[in-house]
PDB file of C-alpha atoms in Angstrom:
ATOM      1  CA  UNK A   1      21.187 -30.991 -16.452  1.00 70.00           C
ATOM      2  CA  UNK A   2      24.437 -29.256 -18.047  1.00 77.00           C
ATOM      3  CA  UNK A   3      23.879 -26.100 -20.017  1.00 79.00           C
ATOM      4  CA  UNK A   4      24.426 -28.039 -23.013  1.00 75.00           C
ATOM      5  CA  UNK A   5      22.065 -30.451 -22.369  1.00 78.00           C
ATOM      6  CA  UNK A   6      19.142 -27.821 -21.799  1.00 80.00           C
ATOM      7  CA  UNK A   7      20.170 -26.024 -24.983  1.00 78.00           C
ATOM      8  CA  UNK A   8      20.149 -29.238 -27.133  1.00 77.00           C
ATOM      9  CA  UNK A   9      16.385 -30.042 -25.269  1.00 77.00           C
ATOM     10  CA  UNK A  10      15.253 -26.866 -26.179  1.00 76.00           C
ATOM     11  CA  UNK A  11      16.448 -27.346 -30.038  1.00 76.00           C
ATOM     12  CA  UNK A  12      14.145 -30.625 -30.003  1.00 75.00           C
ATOM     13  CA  UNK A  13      11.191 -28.579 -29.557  1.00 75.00           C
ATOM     14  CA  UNK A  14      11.856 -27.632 -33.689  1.00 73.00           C
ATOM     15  CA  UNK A  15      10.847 -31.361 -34.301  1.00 72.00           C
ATOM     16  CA  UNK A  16       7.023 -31.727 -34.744  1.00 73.00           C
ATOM     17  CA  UNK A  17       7.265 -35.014 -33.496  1.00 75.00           C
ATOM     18  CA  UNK A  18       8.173 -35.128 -30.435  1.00 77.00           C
ATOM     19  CA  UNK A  19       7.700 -31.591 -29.768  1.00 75.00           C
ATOM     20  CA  UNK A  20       5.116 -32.206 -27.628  1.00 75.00           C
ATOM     21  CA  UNK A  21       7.147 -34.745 -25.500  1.00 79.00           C
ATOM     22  CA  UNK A  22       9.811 -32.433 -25.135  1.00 78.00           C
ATOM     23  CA  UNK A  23       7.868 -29.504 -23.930  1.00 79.00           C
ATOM     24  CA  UNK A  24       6.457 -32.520 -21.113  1.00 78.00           C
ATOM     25  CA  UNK A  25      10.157 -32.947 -20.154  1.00 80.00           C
ATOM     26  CA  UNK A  26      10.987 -28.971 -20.202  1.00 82.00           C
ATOM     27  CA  UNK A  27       7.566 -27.751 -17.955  1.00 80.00           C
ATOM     28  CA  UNK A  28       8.810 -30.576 -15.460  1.00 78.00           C
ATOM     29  CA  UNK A  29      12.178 -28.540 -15.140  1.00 78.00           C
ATOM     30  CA  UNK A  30      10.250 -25.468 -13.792  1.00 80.00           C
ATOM     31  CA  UNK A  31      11.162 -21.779 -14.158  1.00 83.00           C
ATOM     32  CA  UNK A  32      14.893 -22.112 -13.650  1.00 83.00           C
ATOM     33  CA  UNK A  33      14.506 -23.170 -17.021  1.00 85.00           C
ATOM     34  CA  UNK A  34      13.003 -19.696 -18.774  1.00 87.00           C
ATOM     35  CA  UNK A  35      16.178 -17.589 -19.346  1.00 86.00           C
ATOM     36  CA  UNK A  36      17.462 -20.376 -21.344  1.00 86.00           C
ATOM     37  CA  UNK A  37      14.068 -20.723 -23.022  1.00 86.00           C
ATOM     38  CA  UNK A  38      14.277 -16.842 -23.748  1.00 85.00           C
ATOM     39  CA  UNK A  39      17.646 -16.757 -25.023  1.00 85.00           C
ATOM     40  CA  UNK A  40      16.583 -19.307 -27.767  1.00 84.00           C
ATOM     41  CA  UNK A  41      13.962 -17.009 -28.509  1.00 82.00           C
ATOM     42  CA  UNK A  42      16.388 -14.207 -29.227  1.00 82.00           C
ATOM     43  CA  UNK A  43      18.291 -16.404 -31.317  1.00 79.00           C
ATOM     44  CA  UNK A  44      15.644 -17.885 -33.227  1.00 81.00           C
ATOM     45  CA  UNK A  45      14.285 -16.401 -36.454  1.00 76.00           C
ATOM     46  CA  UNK A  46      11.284 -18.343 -37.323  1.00 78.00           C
ATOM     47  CA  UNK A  47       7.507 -17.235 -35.579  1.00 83.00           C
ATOM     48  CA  UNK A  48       6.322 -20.954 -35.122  1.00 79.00           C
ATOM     49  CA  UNK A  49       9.292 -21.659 -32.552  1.00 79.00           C
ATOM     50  CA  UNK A  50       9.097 -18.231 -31.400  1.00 83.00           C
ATOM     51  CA  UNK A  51       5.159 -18.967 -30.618  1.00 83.00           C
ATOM     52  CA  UNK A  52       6.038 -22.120 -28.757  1.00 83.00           C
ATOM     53  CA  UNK A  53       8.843 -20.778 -26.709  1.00 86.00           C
ATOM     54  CA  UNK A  54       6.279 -17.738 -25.509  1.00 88.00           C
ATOM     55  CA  UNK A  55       3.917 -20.470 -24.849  1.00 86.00           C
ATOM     56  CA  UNK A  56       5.939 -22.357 -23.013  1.00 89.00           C
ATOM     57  CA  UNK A  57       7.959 -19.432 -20.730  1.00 91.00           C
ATOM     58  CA  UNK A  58       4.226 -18.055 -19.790  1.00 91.00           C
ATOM     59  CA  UNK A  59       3.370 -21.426 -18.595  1.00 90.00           C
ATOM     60  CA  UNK A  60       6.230 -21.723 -16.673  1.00 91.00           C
ATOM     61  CA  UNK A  61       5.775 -18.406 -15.410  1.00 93.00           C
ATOM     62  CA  UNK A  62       2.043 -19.155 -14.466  1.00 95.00           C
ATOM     63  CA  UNK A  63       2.565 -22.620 -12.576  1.00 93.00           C
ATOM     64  CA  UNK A  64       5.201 -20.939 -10.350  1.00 93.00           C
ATOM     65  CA  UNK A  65       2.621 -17.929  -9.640  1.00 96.00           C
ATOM     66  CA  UNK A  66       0.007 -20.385  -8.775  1.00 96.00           C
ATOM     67  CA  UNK A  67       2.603 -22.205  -6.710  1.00 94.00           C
ATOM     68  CA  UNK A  68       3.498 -19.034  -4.684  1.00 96.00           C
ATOM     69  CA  UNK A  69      -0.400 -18.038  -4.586  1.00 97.00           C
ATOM     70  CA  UNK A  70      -0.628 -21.067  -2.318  1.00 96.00           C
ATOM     71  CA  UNK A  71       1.989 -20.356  -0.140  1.00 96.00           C
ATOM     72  CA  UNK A  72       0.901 -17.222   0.336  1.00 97.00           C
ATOM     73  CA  UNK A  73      -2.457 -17.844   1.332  1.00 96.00           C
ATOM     74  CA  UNK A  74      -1.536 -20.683   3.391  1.00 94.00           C
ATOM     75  CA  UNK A  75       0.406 -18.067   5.631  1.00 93.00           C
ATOM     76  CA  UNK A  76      -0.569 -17.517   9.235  1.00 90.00           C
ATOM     77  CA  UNK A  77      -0.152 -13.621   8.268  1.00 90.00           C
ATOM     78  CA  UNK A  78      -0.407 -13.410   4.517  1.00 94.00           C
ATOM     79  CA  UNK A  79       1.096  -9.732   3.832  1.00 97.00           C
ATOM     80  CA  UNK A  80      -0.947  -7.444   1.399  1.00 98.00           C
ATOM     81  CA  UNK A  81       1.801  -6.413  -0.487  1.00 98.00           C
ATOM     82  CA  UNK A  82       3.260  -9.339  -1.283  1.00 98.00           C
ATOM     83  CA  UNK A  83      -0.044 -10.742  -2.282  1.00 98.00           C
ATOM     84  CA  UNK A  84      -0.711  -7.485  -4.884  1.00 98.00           C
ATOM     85  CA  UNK A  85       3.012  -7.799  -5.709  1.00 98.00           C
ATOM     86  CA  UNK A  86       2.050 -11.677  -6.640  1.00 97.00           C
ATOM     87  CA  UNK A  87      -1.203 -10.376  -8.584  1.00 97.00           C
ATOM     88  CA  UNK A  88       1.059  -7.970 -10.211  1.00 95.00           C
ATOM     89  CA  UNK A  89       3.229 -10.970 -11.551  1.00 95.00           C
ATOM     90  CA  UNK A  90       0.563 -12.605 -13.529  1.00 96.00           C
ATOM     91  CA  UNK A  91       1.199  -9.678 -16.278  1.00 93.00           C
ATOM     92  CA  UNK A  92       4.389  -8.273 -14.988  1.00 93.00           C
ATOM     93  CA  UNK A  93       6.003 -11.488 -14.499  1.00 91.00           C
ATOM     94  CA  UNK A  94       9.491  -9.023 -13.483  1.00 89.00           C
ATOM     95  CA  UNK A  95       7.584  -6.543 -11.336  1.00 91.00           C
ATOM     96  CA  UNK A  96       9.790  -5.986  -8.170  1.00 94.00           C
ATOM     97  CA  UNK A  97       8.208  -6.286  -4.704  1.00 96.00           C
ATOM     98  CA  UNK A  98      11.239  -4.199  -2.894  1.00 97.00           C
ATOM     99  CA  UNK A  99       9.863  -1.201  -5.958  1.00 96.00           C
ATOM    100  CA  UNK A 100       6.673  -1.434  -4.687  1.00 97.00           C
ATOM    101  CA  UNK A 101       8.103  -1.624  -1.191  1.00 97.00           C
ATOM    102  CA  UNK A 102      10.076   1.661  -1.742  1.00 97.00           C
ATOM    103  CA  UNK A 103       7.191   2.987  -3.434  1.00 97.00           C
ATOM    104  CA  UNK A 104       4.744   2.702  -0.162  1.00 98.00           C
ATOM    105  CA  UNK A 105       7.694   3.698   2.028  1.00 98.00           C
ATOM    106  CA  UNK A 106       8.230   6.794   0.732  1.00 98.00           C
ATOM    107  CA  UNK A 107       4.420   7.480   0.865  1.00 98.00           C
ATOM    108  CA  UNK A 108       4.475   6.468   4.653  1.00 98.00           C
ATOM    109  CA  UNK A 109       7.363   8.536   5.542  1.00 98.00           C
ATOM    110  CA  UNK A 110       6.152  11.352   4.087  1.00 98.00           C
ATOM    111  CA  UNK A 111       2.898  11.274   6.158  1.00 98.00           C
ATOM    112  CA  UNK A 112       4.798  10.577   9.281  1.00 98.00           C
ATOM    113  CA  UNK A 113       6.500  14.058   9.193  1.00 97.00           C
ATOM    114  CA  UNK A 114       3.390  15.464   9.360  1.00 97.00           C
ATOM    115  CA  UNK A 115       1.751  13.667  11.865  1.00 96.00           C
ATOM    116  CA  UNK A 116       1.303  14.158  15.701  1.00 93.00           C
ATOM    117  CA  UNK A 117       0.324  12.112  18.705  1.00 86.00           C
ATOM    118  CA  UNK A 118      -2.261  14.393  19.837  1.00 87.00           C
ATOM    119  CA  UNK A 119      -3.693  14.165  16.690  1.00 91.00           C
ATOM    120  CA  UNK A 120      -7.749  13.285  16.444  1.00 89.00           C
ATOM    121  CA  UNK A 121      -8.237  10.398  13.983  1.00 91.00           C
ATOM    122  CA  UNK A 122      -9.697  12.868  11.744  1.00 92.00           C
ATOM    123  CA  UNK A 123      -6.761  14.896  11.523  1.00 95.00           C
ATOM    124  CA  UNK A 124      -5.322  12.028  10.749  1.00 96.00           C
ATOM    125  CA  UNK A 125      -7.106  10.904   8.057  1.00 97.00           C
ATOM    126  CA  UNK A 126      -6.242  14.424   6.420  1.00 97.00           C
ATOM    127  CA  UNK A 127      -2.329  14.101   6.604  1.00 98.00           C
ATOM    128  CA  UNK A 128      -3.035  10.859   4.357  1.00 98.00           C
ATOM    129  CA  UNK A 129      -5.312  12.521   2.597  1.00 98.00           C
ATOM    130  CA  UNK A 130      -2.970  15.644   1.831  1.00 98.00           C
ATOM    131  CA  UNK A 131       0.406  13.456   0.756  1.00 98.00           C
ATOM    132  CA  UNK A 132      -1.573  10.789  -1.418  1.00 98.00           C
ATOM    133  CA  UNK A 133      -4.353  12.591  -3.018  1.00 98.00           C
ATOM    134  CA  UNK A 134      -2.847  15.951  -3.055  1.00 97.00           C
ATOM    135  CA  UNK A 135       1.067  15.417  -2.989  1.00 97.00           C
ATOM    136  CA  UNK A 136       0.988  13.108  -5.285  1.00 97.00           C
ATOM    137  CA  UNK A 137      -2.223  13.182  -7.138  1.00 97.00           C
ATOM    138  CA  UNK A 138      -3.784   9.972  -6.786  1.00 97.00           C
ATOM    139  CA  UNK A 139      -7.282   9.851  -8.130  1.00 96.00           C
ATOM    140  CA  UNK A 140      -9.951   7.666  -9.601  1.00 95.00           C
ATOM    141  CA  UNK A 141      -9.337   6.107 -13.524  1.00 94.00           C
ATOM    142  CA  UNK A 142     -12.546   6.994 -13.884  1.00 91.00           C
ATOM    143  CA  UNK A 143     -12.162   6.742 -17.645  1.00 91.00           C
ATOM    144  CA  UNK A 144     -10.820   3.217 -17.495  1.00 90.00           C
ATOM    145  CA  UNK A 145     -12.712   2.108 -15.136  1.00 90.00           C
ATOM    146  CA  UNK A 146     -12.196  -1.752 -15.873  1.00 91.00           C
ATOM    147  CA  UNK A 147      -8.740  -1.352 -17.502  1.00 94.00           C
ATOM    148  CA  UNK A 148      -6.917  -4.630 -15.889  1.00 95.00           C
ATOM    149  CA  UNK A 149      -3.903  -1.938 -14.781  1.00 94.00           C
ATOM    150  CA  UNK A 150      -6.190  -0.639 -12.290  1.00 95.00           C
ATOM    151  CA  UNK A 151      -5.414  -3.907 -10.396  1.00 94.00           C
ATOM    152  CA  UNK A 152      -1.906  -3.705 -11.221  1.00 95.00           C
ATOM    153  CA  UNK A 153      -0.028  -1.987  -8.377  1.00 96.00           C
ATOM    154  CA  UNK A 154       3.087  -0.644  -9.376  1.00 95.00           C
ATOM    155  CA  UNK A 155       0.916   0.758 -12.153  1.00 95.00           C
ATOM    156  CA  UNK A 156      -1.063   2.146  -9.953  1.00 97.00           C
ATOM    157  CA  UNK A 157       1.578   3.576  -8.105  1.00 97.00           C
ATOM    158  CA  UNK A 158       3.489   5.431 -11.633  1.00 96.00           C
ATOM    159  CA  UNK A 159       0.311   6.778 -13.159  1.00 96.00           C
ATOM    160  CA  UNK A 160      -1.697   7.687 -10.199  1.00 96.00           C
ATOM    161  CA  UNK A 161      -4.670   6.615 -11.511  1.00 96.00           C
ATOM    162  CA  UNK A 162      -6.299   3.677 -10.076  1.00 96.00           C
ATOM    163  CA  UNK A 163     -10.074   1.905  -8.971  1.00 96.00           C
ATOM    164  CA  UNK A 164     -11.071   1.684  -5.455  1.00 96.00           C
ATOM    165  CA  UNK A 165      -9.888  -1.203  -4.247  1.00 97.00           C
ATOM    166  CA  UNK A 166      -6.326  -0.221  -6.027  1.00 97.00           C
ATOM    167  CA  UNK A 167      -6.365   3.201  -4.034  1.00 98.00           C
ATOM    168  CA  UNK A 168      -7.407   1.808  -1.070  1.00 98.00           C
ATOM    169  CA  UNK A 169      -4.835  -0.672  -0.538  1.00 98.00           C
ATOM    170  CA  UNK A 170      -2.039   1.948  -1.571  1.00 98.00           C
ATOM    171  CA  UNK A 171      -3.587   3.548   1.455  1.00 98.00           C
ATOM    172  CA  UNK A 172      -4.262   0.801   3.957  1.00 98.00           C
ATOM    173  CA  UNK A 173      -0.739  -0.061   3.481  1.00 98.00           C
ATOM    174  CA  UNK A 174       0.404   3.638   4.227  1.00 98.00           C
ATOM    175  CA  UNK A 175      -2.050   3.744   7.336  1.00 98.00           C
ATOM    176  CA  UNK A 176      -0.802   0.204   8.284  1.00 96.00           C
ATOM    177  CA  UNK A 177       2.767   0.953   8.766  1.00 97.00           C
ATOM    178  CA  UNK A 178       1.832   4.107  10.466  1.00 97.00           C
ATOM    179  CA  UNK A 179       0.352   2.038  13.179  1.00 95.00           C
ATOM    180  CA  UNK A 180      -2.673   3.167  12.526  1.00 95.00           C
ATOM    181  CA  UNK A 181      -6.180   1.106  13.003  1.00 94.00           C
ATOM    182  CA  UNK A 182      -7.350   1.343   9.307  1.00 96.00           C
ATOM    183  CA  UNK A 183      -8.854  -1.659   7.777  1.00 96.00           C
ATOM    184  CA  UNK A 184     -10.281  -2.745   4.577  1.00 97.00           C
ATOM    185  CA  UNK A 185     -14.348  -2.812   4.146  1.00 96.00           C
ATOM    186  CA  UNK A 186     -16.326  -4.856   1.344  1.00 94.00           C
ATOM    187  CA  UNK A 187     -19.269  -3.018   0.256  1.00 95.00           C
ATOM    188  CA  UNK A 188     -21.095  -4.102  -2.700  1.00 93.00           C
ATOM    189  CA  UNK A 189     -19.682  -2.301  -5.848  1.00 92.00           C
ATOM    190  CA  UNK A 190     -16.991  -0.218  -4.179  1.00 94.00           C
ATOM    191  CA  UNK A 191     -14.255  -0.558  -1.660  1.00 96.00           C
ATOM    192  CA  UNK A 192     -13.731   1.747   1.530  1.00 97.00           C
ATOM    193  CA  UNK A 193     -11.923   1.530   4.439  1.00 97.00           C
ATOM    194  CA  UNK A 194     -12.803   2.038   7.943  1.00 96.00           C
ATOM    195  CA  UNK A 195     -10.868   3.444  10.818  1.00 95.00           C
ATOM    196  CA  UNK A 196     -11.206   1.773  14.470  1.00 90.00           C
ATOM    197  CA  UNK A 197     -10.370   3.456  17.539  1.00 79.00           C
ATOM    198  CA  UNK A 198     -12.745   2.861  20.745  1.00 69.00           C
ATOM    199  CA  UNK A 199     -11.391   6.035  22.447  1.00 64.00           C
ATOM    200  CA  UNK A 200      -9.344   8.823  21.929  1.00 60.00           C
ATOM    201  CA  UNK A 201      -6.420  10.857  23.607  1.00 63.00           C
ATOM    202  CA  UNK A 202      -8.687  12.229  26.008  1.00 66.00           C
ATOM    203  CA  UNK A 203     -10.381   9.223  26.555  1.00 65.00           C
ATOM    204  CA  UNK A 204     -13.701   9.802  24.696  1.00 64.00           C
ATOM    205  CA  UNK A 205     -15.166   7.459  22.838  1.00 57.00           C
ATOM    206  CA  UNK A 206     -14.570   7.538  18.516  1.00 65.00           C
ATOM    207  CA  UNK A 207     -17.589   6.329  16.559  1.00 74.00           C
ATOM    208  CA  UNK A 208     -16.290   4.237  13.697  1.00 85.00           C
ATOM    209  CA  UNK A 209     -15.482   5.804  10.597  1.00 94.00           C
ATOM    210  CA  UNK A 210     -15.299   5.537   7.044  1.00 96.00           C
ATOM    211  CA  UNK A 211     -12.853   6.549   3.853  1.00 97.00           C
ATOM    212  CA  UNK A 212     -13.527   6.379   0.338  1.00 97.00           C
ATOM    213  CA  UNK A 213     -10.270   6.243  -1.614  1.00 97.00           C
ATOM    214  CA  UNK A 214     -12.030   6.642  -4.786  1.00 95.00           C
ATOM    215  CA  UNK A 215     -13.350  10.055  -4.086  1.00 95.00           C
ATOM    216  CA  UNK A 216     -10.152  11.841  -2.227  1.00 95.00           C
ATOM    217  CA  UNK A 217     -10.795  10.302   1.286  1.00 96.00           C
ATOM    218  CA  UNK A 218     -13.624  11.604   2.209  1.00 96.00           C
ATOM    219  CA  UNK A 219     -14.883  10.754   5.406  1.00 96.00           C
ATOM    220  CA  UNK A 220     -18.522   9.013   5.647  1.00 96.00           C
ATOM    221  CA  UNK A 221     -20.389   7.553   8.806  1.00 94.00           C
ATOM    222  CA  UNK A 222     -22.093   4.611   9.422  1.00 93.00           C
ATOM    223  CA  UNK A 223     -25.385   6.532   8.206  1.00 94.00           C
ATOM    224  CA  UNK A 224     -24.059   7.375   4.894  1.00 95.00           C
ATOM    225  CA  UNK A 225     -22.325   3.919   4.362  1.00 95.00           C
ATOM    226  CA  UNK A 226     -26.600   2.753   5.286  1.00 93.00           C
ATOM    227  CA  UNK A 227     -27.703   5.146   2.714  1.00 94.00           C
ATOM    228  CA  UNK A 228     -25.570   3.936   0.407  1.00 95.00           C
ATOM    229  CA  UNK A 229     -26.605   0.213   0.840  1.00 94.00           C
ATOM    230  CA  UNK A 230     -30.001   1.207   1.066  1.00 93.00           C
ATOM    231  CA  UNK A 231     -29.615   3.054  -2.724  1.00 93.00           C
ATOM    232  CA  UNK A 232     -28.678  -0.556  -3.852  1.00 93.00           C
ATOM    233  CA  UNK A 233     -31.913  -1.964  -2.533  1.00 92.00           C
ATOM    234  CA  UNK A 234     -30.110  -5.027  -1.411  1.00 91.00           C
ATOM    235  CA  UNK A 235     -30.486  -6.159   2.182  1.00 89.00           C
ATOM    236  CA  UNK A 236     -28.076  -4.953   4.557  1.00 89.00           C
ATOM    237  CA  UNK A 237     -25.100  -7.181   6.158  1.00 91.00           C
ATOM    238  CA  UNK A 238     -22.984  -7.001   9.016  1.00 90.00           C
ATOM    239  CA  UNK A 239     -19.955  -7.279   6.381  1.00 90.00           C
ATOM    240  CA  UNK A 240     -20.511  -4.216   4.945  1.00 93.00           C
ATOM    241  CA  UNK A 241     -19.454  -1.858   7.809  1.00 92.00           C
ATOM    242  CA  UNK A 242     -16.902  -4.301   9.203  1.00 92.00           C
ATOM    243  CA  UNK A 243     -12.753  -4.910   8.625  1.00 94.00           C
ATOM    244  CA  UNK A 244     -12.262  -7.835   6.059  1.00 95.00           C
ATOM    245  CA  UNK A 245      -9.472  -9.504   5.492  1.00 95.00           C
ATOM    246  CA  UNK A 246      -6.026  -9.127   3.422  1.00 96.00           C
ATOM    247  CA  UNK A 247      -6.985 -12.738   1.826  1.00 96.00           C
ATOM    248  CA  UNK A 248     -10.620 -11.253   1.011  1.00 96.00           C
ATOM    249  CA  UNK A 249      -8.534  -7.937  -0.435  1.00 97.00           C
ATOM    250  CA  UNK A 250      -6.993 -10.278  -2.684  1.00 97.00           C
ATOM    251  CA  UNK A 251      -9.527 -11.856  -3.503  1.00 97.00           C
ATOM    252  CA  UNK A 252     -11.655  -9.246  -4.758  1.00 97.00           C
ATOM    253  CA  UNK A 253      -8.943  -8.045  -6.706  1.00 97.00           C
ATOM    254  CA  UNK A 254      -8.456 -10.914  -8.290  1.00 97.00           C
ATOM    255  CA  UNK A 255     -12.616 -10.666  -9.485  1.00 96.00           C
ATOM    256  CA  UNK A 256     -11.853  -7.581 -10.626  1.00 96.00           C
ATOM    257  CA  UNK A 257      -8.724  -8.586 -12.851  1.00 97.00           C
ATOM    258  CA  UNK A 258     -10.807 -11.201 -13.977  1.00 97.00           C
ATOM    259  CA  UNK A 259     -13.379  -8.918 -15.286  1.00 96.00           C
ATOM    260  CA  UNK A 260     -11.483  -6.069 -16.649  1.00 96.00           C
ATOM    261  CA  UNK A 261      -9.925  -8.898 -18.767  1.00 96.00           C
ATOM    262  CA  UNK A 262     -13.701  -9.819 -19.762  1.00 96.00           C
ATOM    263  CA  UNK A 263     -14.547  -6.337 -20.856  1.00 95.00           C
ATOM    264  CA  UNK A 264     -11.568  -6.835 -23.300  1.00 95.00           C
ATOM    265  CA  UNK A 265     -12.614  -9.835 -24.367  1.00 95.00           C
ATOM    266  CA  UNK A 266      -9.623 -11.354 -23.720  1.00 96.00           C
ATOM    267  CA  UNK A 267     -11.484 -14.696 -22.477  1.00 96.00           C
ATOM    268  CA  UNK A 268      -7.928 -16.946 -22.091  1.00 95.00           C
ATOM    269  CA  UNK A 269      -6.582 -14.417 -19.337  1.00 96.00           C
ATOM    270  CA  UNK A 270     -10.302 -14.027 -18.129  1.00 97.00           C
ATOM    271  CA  UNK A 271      -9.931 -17.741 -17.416  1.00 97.00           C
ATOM    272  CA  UNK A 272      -6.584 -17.823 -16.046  1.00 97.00           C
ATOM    273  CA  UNK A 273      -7.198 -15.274 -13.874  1.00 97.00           C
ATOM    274  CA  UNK A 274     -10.110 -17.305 -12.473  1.00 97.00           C
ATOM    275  CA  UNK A 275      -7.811 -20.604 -12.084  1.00 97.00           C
ATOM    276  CA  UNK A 276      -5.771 -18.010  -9.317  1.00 97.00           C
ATOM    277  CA  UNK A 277      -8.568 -16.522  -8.075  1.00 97.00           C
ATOM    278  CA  UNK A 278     -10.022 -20.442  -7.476  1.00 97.00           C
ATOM    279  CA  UNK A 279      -6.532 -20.883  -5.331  1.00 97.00           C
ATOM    280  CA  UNK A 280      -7.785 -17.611  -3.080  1.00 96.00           C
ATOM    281  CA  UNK A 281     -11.633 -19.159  -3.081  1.00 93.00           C
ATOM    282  CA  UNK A 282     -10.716 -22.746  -1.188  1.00 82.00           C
ATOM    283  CA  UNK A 283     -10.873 -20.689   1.430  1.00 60.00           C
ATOM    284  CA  UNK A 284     -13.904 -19.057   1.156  1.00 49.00           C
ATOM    285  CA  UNK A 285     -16.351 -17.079  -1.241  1.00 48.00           C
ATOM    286  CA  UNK A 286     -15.199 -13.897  -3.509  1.00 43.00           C
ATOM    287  CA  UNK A 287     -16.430 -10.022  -2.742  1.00 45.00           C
ATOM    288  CA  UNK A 288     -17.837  -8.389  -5.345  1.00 53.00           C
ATOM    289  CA  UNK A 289     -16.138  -6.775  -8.089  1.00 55.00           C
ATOM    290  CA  UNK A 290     -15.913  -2.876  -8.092  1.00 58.00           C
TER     291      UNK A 290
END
C-alpha cells in the first residue's frame, strides 16, 4: 500500500461502522504500520480515536513481541540478553538492545582490568563483586520488591536497584563474557548463581560455589545453599544447586513480571504477560517467582 492509501485506512477507523473491519485490515499489515498509526495520533484531537489508535499500536507492538519470543526460544543458543532485551520490549517497546549491550560491556571491561590468570575463583568473584556492587552501586530494591522495573533491564541497569534474578543476570552476563564458568541456579524464592571449576591453577580440585546477587555477592557453599532449603521445609532437589538454563532465566522472569503486575492490580498486563510467558512454557514448566 501507498502512503496515501494507509493514511486514508487509518481515517476509516473514525467510522463506527466499519471501524472494527478496518482495524481487521490494519493488524494484518503488522508493525510497519505503527509510525503511521502514531502520527495520526499526533494529529488527532479527539480521545475516542486517540484510545483506539493506542489500542491498536500496543497490539501491534505485542503480536510482533510474541512473534520474536518464538524465534528466540526456538534458537539452538537463545542469548540472555536478547531475551531480557525482548522482556524489556513488552513495556519499553523502544528499549535498545546495543544500550543494554554497551551497558554490560562497559561493566565487563572494567572487571577485566582488574583481573589476573593466576587468580583463585574467589578472587575472582571479588573483582565482580568490587566494580558492580561497589563501583557502581548495585543493590537490592528492597523497597520495591515486586515493582515490574525490577524485571526491566535497562532499568535495572540506570537506577541500580534491582531483584535477584535482575542482579544476577547483569552479573552472569559480566562473568559470561569474561569466560568465566558462572551459571544461573533456581532456588525456590531467590536466584543465585553458581561458579564451576573442577580444578584450579595448581591443579587442585574447587568445590562448587555459590553467589547471591541480592546480598553483594556473597559467597555461600553447598551447606548453606542446604540450610537454606532446609529453612523452607520443602524437600530438597537436585535443581537447586545445579546451572539452569538461559530459557529457564527467562522464564522465571517472565513469572515474576507477571506478578509484580498482580501486586498492582493491573490484571490486563498480568494476563498478557502470562500469554508470553505461555510461549517460554511449551517448552517446559516455570521456576518460581522471587
Amino acid at each position: 500500500m501507498t502512503t496515501n492509501e494507509i493514511k486514508a485506512l487509518i481515517s476509516l477507523l473514525d467510522d463506527p461502522e466499519i471501524a472494527p473491519q478496518i482495524q481487521g485490515e490494519i493488524q494484518n499489515l503488522g508493525e510497519a504500520i505503527i509510525p503511521f498509526l502514531e502520527e495520526s495520533w499526533e494529529e488527532t484531537l479527539d480521545p475516542q480515536q486517540q484510545s483506539r489508535l493506542e489500542n491498536l499500536i500496543h497490539q501491534l507492538q505485542f503480536e510482533g513481541l510474541q512473534q520474536r519470543l518464538r524465534v528466540w526460544r526456538d534458537s539452538d543458543e537463545p542469548d540472555l540478553l536478547e531475551g531480557m532485551w525482548l522482556l524489556n520490549s513488552y513495556q519499553y517497546p523502544d528499549a535498545d538492545l546495543q544500550a543494554l549491550n554497551r551497558a554490560i560491556e562497559q561493566l565487563r571491561f572494567e572487571a577485566w582490568t582488574l583481573l589476573r590468570p593466576e587468580m583463585h575463583p574467589a578472587d575472582q568473584v571479588q573483582v565482580l563483586n568490587h566494580v558492580i556492587f561497589r563501583n557502581h552501586k548495585f543493590s537490592a530494591n528492597t523497597q520495591h520488591f515486586h515493582s515490574p522495573a525490577n524485571s526491566m533491564l535497562h532499568r535495572v541497569l540506570e537506577t541500580k536497584r534491582g531483584n535477584p534474578l535482575s542482579l544476577c543476570v547483569i552479573y552472569l552476563l559480566v562473568a559470561q563474557r569474561l569466560d568465566l564458568p558462572v551459571f544461573g541456579v533456581n532456588l525456590p524464592n531467590l536466584f543465585v548463581l553458581t561458579y564451576l571449576v573442577k580444578k584450579d591453577d595448581d591443579d587442585q580440585a574447587v568445590l562448587p560455589f555459590y553467589i547471591n546477587c541480592y546480598n553483594r555477592g556473597i559467597i555461600l557453599s553447598k551447606s548453606d545453599i542446604e540450610h537454606y532449603v532446609g529453612q523452607l521445609g520443602i524437600t530438597s532437589q537436585d535443581s537447586f544447586y545445579e546451572p539452569c538454563t538461559h530459557l529457564d532465566i527467562m522464564r522465571r522472569a517472565m513469572r515474576n513480571l507477571q506478578v509484580g503486575f498482580e501486586k498492582l492490580q493491573e490484571p490486563a498486563k498480568a494476563e498478557e504477560v502470562a500469554q508470553l510467558l505461555a510461549i517460554l512454557l511449551e517448552k517446559g514448566e516455570a521456576g518460581d517467582e522471587e
